[in-house]
Amino acid sequence: MIKKILVLVFISLQFACGGNQDLIQVAESDRPLFGKIKFWEIEQLSDQLYAFRYTFYRNIILIGDDGIIVTDPLTPEAASILNDELKKISDKPIKYVAYSHSHWDHVSGGQVFKDQGATFVAHQQCLQNWLENPSNNVVKPDQVFANEYTIDVGNSALEMYYFGPSHDNCRVVFLTQPDRYIFIADDANPPNGMNMIYGAGLADTYIFNLVPFFKEAESLARKKRARGVIGSHMSFENEPMNLVTGTVGSVKVIKEQRKFYELVIKEVKRAIDQGIAPDLIPEYLIEKGALRERIIGFDEDKMRVLYRRMTNYLLTGE
Amino acid sequence: MLRIRFNSFSLLVYIGLGLSFNLVYANSTSFEEVNGQVVIFKNLQQQGLIITGEQRSVVIDPINQDTAQEIKSYLSSNNKSEITDIVYSHSHWDRITGGKIFGASNPNIIAQKNCGLYFSGIQNKKVVDPTVYFDQIYEINIGEEIIKLHYFGPSHGECMLVAELEKSKLLFIPDLISTQGASFPTDPTLPFLRPSTLNAFFDSLIELITSKQIDYFISGHETDIALGPTEIVSQQKIFWELIQDMAITAEEEGLVDLNNFIAIEKMDLEGIKQYENYNEGDLVNILRRYTSFLNMGR
């Protein structure tokens, strides 16, 4: 009986810690980025799933019997490195490139995969964005979709879900199969969704749908019994300068990210309801110490910008 | 200073164009007649337009319910026809929550189609859903005036339109440009700016101004003077081009830190310092948005 309980506790911990399986480092750069963290590295999460971190960015790679799916090529240099390393890992062809959203800092450099005949897949609104403002470094998608799309390469698949505009107007949630990891570009980075965010001005963010977006992602995680989240960016633990690569974390990071935005909106709304003049709200909330203890790595300058952005949102709906 | 004050100049313009200049205060909303058909109303840092005819009247941006009530009273006490068309210049609630007050006359409510994104599953009960969505251009002919609503792509928010009053040869530009001259934006965090399509917006607007030979425009801000010369549009475009050039230079010269902030003390600021409302703190935030744009394309 005790043995059974211990097994259950172990399994629960596995889920709580995002699967907590050992990440196998497959390759890394000689060049350092920060301290012991290298400029780039490739980690293996399972027989079918790999993660490639290049500077502060990360993408995922799925290898199936029928070929390879690469996500977000990042930059021409990153894509070239990844291409070289993938040749060492597998002899399968690179058949697909899947885009998480339209921002160039994640999706540049795909030409090296296009030259090998890969099919590029993105949400339909991403294509619209690239037509409005093209980049020579971004390969336009061959296949677009509206709500859901699955790329299947045999014993491995990438499911893509669109839950409306959020960060960018075409960001999708990736779910890997059969390993059941979730990847949400630019948000929900392990180890904690309550970490201070990078871009407090929320540029190109559709705030009105942020909370519903994360609720949908949480629901997906429950329904599909996701075992963890893979971070699209390096992050920090406990304090901003304690950088960690943040490859894998618990699915609770998604809920934490939702709470982060909900709490900020709630504080600003309360200030508006109390009759604080909109221009004074950021300073009022800073002086009050709002969220100082809740947000990890609370940064006053960034919070001023974030409070101002949320004030604008609550007054205008955008 | 590039931002020229046009107060006295505007007065001359009024006289030159033969426009009347009657300022009427009613409770918290003030009304300013530009000519026999066009009235500017101001309230709570915003201003909108009423365009009246024998049979129809149009309001652009009814701000809020109190303002809308005062507009209704103004029209009634001046024997003008009731509101038949409401135009939402864009989706922002602080300009458009007064629509319900005109419900009895069953007006058309018109907005550019991209506003639908913000109105679907509307979170603000005071905003009445549009009844008409248009894509590129929409015309309202009230006889005495023809109002053409132009959409030139995302600029300030996703769906801001520019209204052309064809017979008066005037434009209503709700945001982005002040009638007092090219200047820094009031909010340096640029929450609604769409850098990727901003140049195209300005180019289309300048093309309209040139092709229709429109000399004056009205802005959507209460603090602005009534009419500004349309050359300000080109000057404001140059301001944003200068900002973008500065961000590119900063990237090229390695002046952007890990948090995307620029060491502006190492930059040549002479050109940008000439603009009204310049301050260094604002410039840092504005440039940060532009370095993000250069990285993201959005």
XYZ file of C-alpha atoms in Angstrom:
616
model
C 0.000 0.000 0.000
C 2.753 2.410 1.014
C 4.559 1.509 -2.195
C 1.407 2.372 -4.198
C 1.060 5.711 -2.423
C 4.705 6.492 -3.105
C 4.211 5.644 -6.772
C 1.157 7.936 -6.904
C 3.057 10.742 -5.198
C 5.895 10.250 -7.670
C 3.505 10.355 -10.641
C 1.836 13.506 -9.242
C 5.208 15.155 -8.843
C 6.052 14.197 -12.392
C 2.980 16.102 -13.599
C 3.513 19.026 -11.219
C 7.057 19.410 -12.448
C 6.106 19.268 -16.092
C 7.021 15.679 -16.634
C 10.390 16.340 -15.045
C 12.018 13.940 -17.417
C 15.707 14.372 -17.952
C 16.582 16.639 -20.801
C 19.375 15.180 -22.835
C 21.723 17.741 -24.243
C 22.439 16.799 -27.821
C 24.599 19.693 -28.962
C 25.703 23.109 -27.813
C 27.663 26.094 -28.977
C 31.225 26.675 -27.834
C 30.420 30.328 -27.448
C 29.036 31.474 -24.076
C 25.948 33.657 -23.778
C 25.786 34.318 -20.028
C 27.895 32.524 -17.450
C 27.568 28.816 -18.131
C 24.693 29.308 -20.545
C 25.841 28.759 -24.103
C 24.901 30.773 -27.155
C 22.773 27.929 -28.448
C 21.913 24.374 -27.463
C 19.756 21.474 -28.589
C 18.010 19.328 -25.996
C 16.156 16.079 -26.497
C 12.882 15.610 -24.644
C 11.861 12.259 -26.167
C 12.579 10.070 -29.178
C 10.426 12.418 -31.281
C 10.834 15.803 -29.631
C 13.754 18.245 -29.453
C 14.128 21.862 -28.333
C 16.575 24.298 -29.899
C 17.521 27.390 -27.908
C 19.341 30.144 -29.754
C 20.295 33.083 -27.528
C 17.090 33.912 -25.610
C 14.766 32.230 -28.099
C 13.606 28.658 -28.459
C 11.773 26.540 -30.986
C 10.809 22.869 -31.016
C 11.451 20.110 -33.526
C 9.434 16.948 -34.043
C 10.919 13.934 -35.764
C 8.586 11.269 -37.122
C 8.876 8.253 -39.404
C 7.883 10.358 -42.399
C 10.054 13.389 -41.773
C 10.837 16.359 -39.561
C 8.702 19.329 -38.441
C 10.657 22.450 -37.551
C 8.887 25.332 -35.803
C 9.859 29.031 -35.850
C 13.230 29.217 -37.616
C 14.130 32.348 -35.556
C 16.899 33.933 -37.673
C 18.924 32.952 -40.771
C 21.917 32.116 -38.568
C 19.820 30.107 -36.095
C 18.092 28.224 -38.908
C 21.419 27.412 -40.529
C 22.848 26.059 -37.254
C 19.698 24.046 -36.629
C 19.755 22.654 -40.149
C 23.364 21.486 -39.742
C 22.663 19.906 -36.357
C 19.489 18.167 -37.531
C 21.493 16.432 -40.255
C 23.589 14.907 -37.465
C 20.516 13.837 -35.480
C 18.336 12.333 -38.209
C 18.462 11.340 -41.841
C 14.752 12.181 -42.273
C 13.819 15.041 -44.602
C 12.655 18.368 -43.170
C 9.099 18.287 -44.471
C 7.359 21.111 -42.613
C 8.005 24.446 -40.958
C 5.236 25.618 -38.615
C 4.999 29.253 -37.537
C 3.781 30.167 -34.056
C 2.922 33.793 -34.973
C 4.009 36.518 -37.362
C 6.745 38.387 -35.489
C 9.951 38.451 -37.497
C 12.181 37.835 -34.488
C 10.725 34.300 -34.313
C 10.035 33.449 -37.934
C 12.974 34.686 -39.992
C 15.453 32.405 -41.713
C 13.221 29.652 -43.085
C 14.732 29.752 -46.586
C 17.268 27.046 -45.724
C 14.341 24.677 -45.099
C 12.344 25.944 -48.079
C 15.291 25.072 -50.308
C 14.891 21.452 -49.170
C 11.231 21.448 -50.163
C 9.623 22.002 -46.765
C 5.968 23.048 -46.628
C 5.355 26.130 -44.468
C 2.230 26.332 -42.308
C 0.756 29.334 -40.444
C -2.488 30.838 -39.282
C -4.195 32.756 -42.105
C -3.882 36.126 -40.380
C -0.094 35.749 -40.232
C -0.017 35.654 -44.012
C -2.054 38.853 -44.067
C 0.461 40.502 -41.735
C 3.371 39.475 -43.946
C 1.601 40.744 -47.039
C 1.030 44.093 -45.308
C 4.631 44.320 -44.182
C 6.862 41.807 -45.939
C 10.338 40.769 -44.847
C 12.905 39.236 -47.176
C 13.866 36.891 -44.365
C 10.405 35.439 -43.837
C 9.239 32.620 -46.101
C 5.508 32.963 -46.668
C 3.351 29.971 -45.782
C 2.179 27.442 -48.379
C -0.667 26.335 -46.147
C -2.827 28.531 -43.914
C -5.697 27.652 -41.612
C -8.392 29.336 -39.538
C -8.965 27.431 -36.296
C -7.007 24.193 -36.007
C -4.448 22.312 -38.033
C -2.453 19.147 -37.482
C 0.822 18.304 -39.165
C 1.404 14.567 -39.050
C 4.765 12.969 -39.796
C 3.989 9.403 -38.909
C 4.505 8.627 -35.264
C 4.782 12.306 -34.353
C 2.456 15.253 -34.902
C 2.142 18.955 -34.207
C -1.330 20.236 -33.356
C -1.887 23.991 -33.866
C -4.792 25.815 -32.210
C -5.964 29.377 -32.784
C -7.849 30.974 -29.887
C -8.202 34.495 -31.290
C -5.849 37.479 -31.175
C -3.592 37.661 -28.127
C 0.086 38.519 -28.476
C -0.026 39.315 -32.217
C -3.267 38.591 -34.046
C -2.275 35.156 -35.311
C -0.469 33.400 -32.486
C -1.320 29.728 -32.193
C -0.795 27.236 -29.396
C 1.356 24.245 -30.317
C 0.690 20.827 -28.800
C 3.179 18.060 -29.559
C 2.093 14.468 -29.983
C 2.597 11.902 -28.635
C 4.523 13.730 -25.885
C 1.784 16.282 -25.106
C 3.875 19.392 -24.518
C 2.436 22.862 -25.019
C 4.379 25.755 -26.538
C 3.004 29.330 -26.494
C 5.373 31.765 -28.149
C 6.402 34.762 -26.022
C 4.240 33.883 -23.009
C 4.007 31.191 -20.342
C 7.736 30.695 -20.041
C 8.856 28.295 -17.302
C 9.607 28.334 -14.485
C 6.889 30.842 -13.495
C 4.128 32.701 -15.311
C 4.161 35.368 -12.591
C 7.607 36.550 -13.683
C 7.917 40.195 -14.740
C 7.246 40.347 -18.459
C 9.792 41.552 -21.000
C 7.708 43.965 -23.072
C 5.597 45.938 -20.624
C 4.158 48.167 -23.356
C 2.403 45.075 -24.733
C 3.188 46.098 -28.286
C 0.988 44.329 -30.813
C -1.017 42.675 -28.041
C -4.798 42.332 -28.158
C -5.475 42.725 -24.466
C -9.226 42.244 -24.687
C -8.683 38.593 -25.599
C -5.616 37.768 -23.490
C -7.454 36.218 -20.562
C -9.885 34.233 -22.772
C -6.878 33.049 -24.823
C -5.133 31.633 -21.766
C -8.362 30.064 -20.493
C -8.665 28.254 -23.830
C -5.026 27.148 -23.580
C -5.628 25.882 -20.034
C -8.693 24.017 -21.204
C -6.698 22.466 -24.035
C -4.005 21.425 -21.578
C -6.610 19.718 -19.392
C -8.447 18.055 -22.254
C -5.274 16.754 -23.852
C -3.649 15.956 -20.511
C -0.628 18.049 -21.405
C 2.391 16.968 -19.408
C 4.235 20.272 -19.502
C 5.090 23.522 -21.185
C 8.148 24.282 -23.291
C 9.253 27.890 -23.006
C 9.844 29.977 -26.111
C 12.280 32.185 -24.217
C 14.903 31.942 -21.564
C 13.635 33.207 -18.253
C 14.740 33.777 -14.681
C 14.180 32.140 -11.340
C 13.271 34.233 -8.295
C 15.143 37.323 -9.414
C 15.774 38.887 -12.838
C 19.518 38.326 -13.021
C 19.249 34.663 -12.063
C 18.848 33.525 -15.654
C 17.694 30.005 -16.406
C 17.165 28.357 -19.759
C 13.588 27.453 -18.769
C 13.180 24.685 -21.321
C 10.394 22.752 -19.629
C 7.947 23.524 -16.860
C 4.610 22.614 -15.409
C 1.388 23.400 -17.267
C 0.468 25.601 -14.298
C 2.682 28.248 -15.939
C -0.201 28.911 -18.355
C -2.587 29.616 -15.494
C 0.016 31.790 -13.781
C 0.421 33.810 -16.960
C -3.343 34.361 -17.087
C -3.347 35.392 -13.427
C -0.533 37.842 -14.112
C -2.629 39.721 -16.680
C -5.841 39.375 -14.664
C -4.224 40.842 -11.556
C -2.802 43.829 -13.398
C -6.158 44.536 -15.069
C -7.940 44.184 -11.723
C -5.622 46.622 -9.935
C -6.013 49.235 -12.664
C -9.777 48.774 -12.795
C -9.993 49.247 -9.045
C -8.032 52.500 -9.321
C -10.337 53.749 -12.091
C -13.403 52.830 -10.033
C -11.936 54.754 -7.092
C -11.847 57.840 -9.286
C -8.077 58.100 -9.661
C -7.327 60.249 -12.711
C -6.067 58.019 -15.540
C -2.748 59.847 -15.861
C -2.038 59.323 -12.165
C -2.872 55.622 -11.994
C 0.639 54.221 -12.672
C 2.245 56.314 -9.919
C -0.678 55.693 -7.552
C -0.327 51.916 -7.922
C 3.464 52.004 -7.608
C 3.251 54.038 -4.409
C 0.549 51.768 -3.072
C 2.835 48.797 -3.634
C 0.219 46.977 -5.695
C 1.416 43.562 -6.922
C 4.934 44.215 -5.627
C 4.799 40.986 -3.667
C 2.965 38.984 -6.319
C 5.008 39.673 -9.436
C 8.413 38.008 -9.397
C 11.154 40.434 -10.366
C 8.789 43.405 -9.980
C 10.331 46.248 -11.965
C 8.940 49.711 -11.169
C 9.794 51.253 -14.543
C 8.229 48.416 -16.468
C 5.192 48.373 -14.173
C 4.576 52.083 -14.789
C 4.410 51.343 -18.496
C 2.235 48.269 -17.966
C -0.216 50.114 -15.677
C -0.459 52.897 -18.227
C -1.098 50.411 -21.013
C -3.829 48.685 -18.999
C -5.417 52.038 -18.147
C -5.617 52.803 -21.850
C -7.140 49.406 -22.453
C -9.828 49.816 -19.805
C -10.778 53.275 -21.088
C -10.851 52.398 -24.781
C -11.387 48.648 -25.082
C -8.148 48.284 -27.038
C 9.763 75.029 -33.345
C 8.105 72.876 -35.972
C 4.854 73.015 -34.120
C 3.389 76.256 -35.270
C 0.537 77.783 -33.328
C -2.384 78.409 -35.601
C -4.832 80.224 -33.307
C -4.752 83.615 -34.977
C -4.074 82.020 -38.303
C -7.230 79.918 -37.957
C -9.305 83.002 -37.281
C -8.117 84.458 -40.558
C -8.905 81.155 -42.225
C -12.445 81.261 -40.894
C -12.914 84.737 -42.282
C -11.168 83.844 -45.541
C -13.383 80.832 -46.077
C -16.465 82.779 -45.117
C -17.099 80.434 -42.214
C -19.104 81.533 -39.234
C -17.473 81.272 -35.826
C -20.059 80.873 -33.129
C -19.060 79.293 -29.845
C -22.012 78.026 -27.813
C -21.661 76.412 -24.389
C -24.279 73.968 -23.189
C -23.584 72.314 -19.831
C -20.238 70.526 -20.177
C -20.300 70.229 -23.942
C -19.413 73.190 -26.112
C -20.505 73.608 -29.723
C -18.597 75.506 -32.377
C -20.121 76.149 -35.787
C -17.629 75.822 -38.599
C -20.198 76.632 -41.273
C -23.950 76.242 -41.849
C -23.713 72.444 -41.836
C -20.674 71.554 -39.760
C -20.514 71.855 -35.972
C -17.647 70.788 -33.719
C -18.570 69.656 -30.210
C -16.097 69.212 -27.380
C -16.236 67.277 -24.150
C -13.842 65.377 -21.890
C -10.685 65.887 -23.966
C -12.431 64.712 -27.128
C -14.204 66.414 -29.948
C -16.546 65.170 -32.619
C -18.600 66.568 -35.468
C -22.238 67.085 -36.299
C -23.125 67.605 -39.955
C -26.688 68.776 -40.423
C -29.049 68.990 -43.378
C -32.743 69.564 -44.023
C -33.594 65.897 -43.819
C -30.650 64.207 -42.151
C -28.007 64.861 -39.539
C -24.838 62.902 -38.956
C -22.772 62.699 -35.784
C -19.191 61.509 -35.863
C -18.171 60.087 -32.457
C -20.940 60.769 -29.935
C -18.341 60.593 -27.101
C -20.634 59.566 -24.221
C -24.286 59.578 -23.191
C -24.173 63.010 -21.532
C -22.630 64.539 -24.625
C -25.120 62.736 -26.854
C -27.979 64.141 -24.777
C -26.569 67.643 -25.175
C -26.169 67.116 -28.924
C -29.819 66.117 -29.080
C -30.855 69.237 -27.220
C -28.622 71.408 -29.376
C -30.160 70.065 -32.594
C -33.676 70.474 -31.250
C -33.163 74.029 -29.966
C -31.560 75.050 -33.258
C -34.341 73.489 -35.376
C -31.989 71.048 -37.015
C -32.995 67.561 -38.119
C -32.448 64.689 -35.725
C -29.552 62.258 -35.990
C -30.024 59.743 -38.800
C -26.452 58.452 -39.008
C -23.831 57.829 -36.349
C -20.240 57.318 -37.453
C -17.711 55.666 -35.173
C -14.321 57.041 -36.232
C -12.688 54.027 -34.569
C -13.394 51.499 -31.858
C -12.248 53.359 -28.746
C -14.921 53.533 -26.069
C -13.917 56.987 -24.882
C -15.356 58.399 -28.119
C -18.397 56.326 -28.921
C -20.546 55.423 -25.926
C -23.323 57.950 -26.616
C -25.123 56.103 -29.419
C -28.038 54.814 -27.354
C -29.379 58.328 -26.806
C -30.274 58.604 -30.504
C -32.066 55.261 -30.517
C -35.531 56.756 -31.074
C -34.591 57.995 -34.569
C -33.257 54.539 -35.423
C -30.009 55.802 -36.953
C -27.548 53.878 -39.083
C -24.413 53.224 -37.071
C -21.404 53.056 -39.330
C -17.872 51.801 -38.658
C -14.969 50.384 -40.605
C -15.170 46.585 -40.694
C -11.999 45.947 -38.671
C -13.708 47.583 -35.681
C -15.818 44.435 -35.565
C -12.926 42.674 -33.854
C -13.406 44.922 -30.851
C -17.197 45.001 -30.966
C -17.782 41.261 -31.219
C -18.921 39.991 -27.852
C -18.841 43.610 -26.747
C -17.603 44.129 -23.230
C -18.966 47.654 -22.898
C -22.745 47.712 -22.666
C -22.835 51.434 -23.465
C -21.472 50.886 -26.964
C -24.212 50.207 -29.495
C -23.146 47.746 -32.189
C -22.690 49.196 -35.673
C -25.416 48.406 -38.192
C -23.175 49.081 -41.188
C -19.576 47.986 -41.662
C -17.598 49.210 -44.648
C -14.228 48.223 -46.063
C -12.449 51.023 -47.959
C -14.902 53.867 -48.516
C -18.464 54.761 -47.522
C -20.543 57.749 -48.595
C -23.307 59.548 -46.713
C -25.118 62.118 -48.829
C -27.322 64.415 -46.794
C -27.899 66.818 -49.666
C -26.230 69.889 -48.253
C -23.029 67.924 -47.591
C -21.432 64.707 -48.792
C -19.465 62.817 -46.168
C -16.965 60.290 -47.463
C -15.482 57.901 -44.948
C -12.044 56.698 -46.011
C -10.092 53.789 -44.575
C -6.359 53.838 -45.215
C -5.312 50.799 -43.144
C -4.362 50.380 -39.475
C -2.856 53.570 -38.031
C -4.221 54.619 -34.647
C -5.783 51.290 -33.720
C -7.053 48.797 -36.232
C -9.913 50.696 -37.823
C -9.564 54.486 -37.673
C -11.226 56.240 -40.595
C -10.793 59.728 -41.990
C -13.966 61.650 -42.815
C -13.973 63.930 -45.839
C -16.611 66.662 -45.922
C -16.622 67.059 -49.661
C -18.555 70.295 -50.082
C -16.846 72.051 -47.163
C -13.465 70.746 -48.371
C -12.547 69.716 -44.851
C -11.178 66.545 -43.279
C -11.874 65.092 -39.861
C -8.795 63.176 -38.671
C -9.719 61.714 -35.276
C -6.217 61.043 -33.925
C -2.488 61.037 -34.702
C -2.349 64.625 -35.980
C -2.873 67.863 -34.081
C -4.208 71.002 -35.755
C -1.530 72.907 -33.831
C 1.404 71.351 -35.649
C 3.547 68.253 -35.890
C 4.470 67.090 -32.414
C 5.348 64.252 -30.062
C 2.412 61.970 -29.216
C 0.670 62.587 -25.907
C 1.214 58.974 -24.814
C 4.827 57.873 -25.417
C 3.979 54.209 -24.851
C 2.174 54.366 -28.217
C -0.488 51.867 -27.180
C -2.472 52.070 -30.394
C 0.115 52.991 -32.997
C 0.536 50.602 -35.938
C 4.083 51.321 -37.157
C 3.994 48.690 -39.893
C 1.196 50.422 -41.797
C 1.648 54.003 -40.621
C 3.579 55.221 -43.644
C 0.991 53.776 -46.010
C -1.716 55.533 -43.981
C 0.035 58.891 -44.282
C 0.749 58.379 -47.993
C -2.920 57.646 -48.747
C -4.049 60.584 -46.652
C -1.624 62.958 -48.371
C -2.789 61.647 -51.748
C -6.394 62.443 -50.816
C -5.435 65.922 -49.633
C -3.524 66.579 -52.846
C -6.063 65.150 -55.266
C -9.009 66.928 -53.627
C -7.049 70.082 -52.852
C -8.131 70.085 -49.219
C -6.498 72.856 -47.226
C -7.803 72.332 -43.674
C -8.608 69.577 -41.210
C -10.287 69.141 -37.844
C -8.818 66.805 -35.217
C -10.524 64.665 -32.574
C -8.875 66.343 -29.607
C -10.631 68.908 -27.474
C -7.454 70.860 -26.745
C -6.769 71.479 -30.434
C -7.803 74.600 -32.276
C -10.667 74.084 -34.705
C -8.882 74.064 -38.039
C -5.343 73.167 -38.963
C -3.670 73.439 -42.360
C -3.290 70.054 -44.022
C 0.443 70.540 -44.548
C 0.737 69.419 -40.918
C -0.090 65.899 -42.130
C 3.141 65.737 -44.152
C 5.084 67.254 -41.262
C 3.752 64.624 -38.854
C 4.701 61.890 -41.310
C 8.258 63.246 -41.318
C 8.278 63.067 -37.512
C 7.529 59.319 -37.579
C 10.068 58.735 -40.347
C 12.662 60.482 -38.211
C 11.778 58.251 -35.253
C 12.112 55.147 -37.413
C 15.467 56.340 -38.811
C 16.722 56.936 -35.279
C 15.730 53.411 -34.247
C 17.484 51.948 -37.300
C 20.623 53.985 -36.581
C 20.587 52.860 -32.949
C 20.362 49.208 -34.053
C 23.188 49.666 -36.558
C 25.415 51.407 -34.027
C 24.784 48.838 -31.290
C 23.056 51.286 -28.963
C 20.131 48.975 -28.120
C 20.440 47.055 -24.849
C 19.011 43.652 -23.938
C 15.737 45.215 -22.838
C 15.472 46.972 -26.185
C 16.163 50.391 -24.676
C 18.359 52.810 -26.590
C 21.250 54.786 -25.111
C 19.892 58.053 -26.494
C 22.624 60.106 -24.857
C 24.872 58.700 -27.580
C 22.540 59.811 -30.362
C 22.181 63.002 -32.321
C 18.960 64.513 -30.987
C 19.037 67.901 -32.682
C 16.386 67.094 -35.302
C 13.941 65.504 -32.920
C 14.343 68.118 -30.179
C 12.639 70.666 -32.417
C 9.257 69.005 -32.060
C 6.705 70.277 -29.577
C 6.357 68.268 -26.338
C 9.878 66.844 -26.639
C 11.215 65.161 -23.553
C 13.924 62.580 -23.247
C 11.930 60.089 -21.172
C 9.178 60.011 -23.767
C 11.681 59.602 -26.569
C 13.177 56.531 -24.882
C 9.756 54.855 -24.762
C 8.874 55.849 -28.313
C 12.156 54.519 -29.670
C 11.721 51.306 -27.718
C 8.421 50.725 -29.487
C 10.183 51.296 -32.787
C 13.067 48.948 -32.033
C 10.422 46.342 -31.177
C 8.756 47.079 -34.477
C 12.028 46.667 -36.356
C 12.506 43.293 -34.667
C 8.967 42.017 -34.990
C 7.625 43.696 -38.106
C 4.538 44.690 -36.114
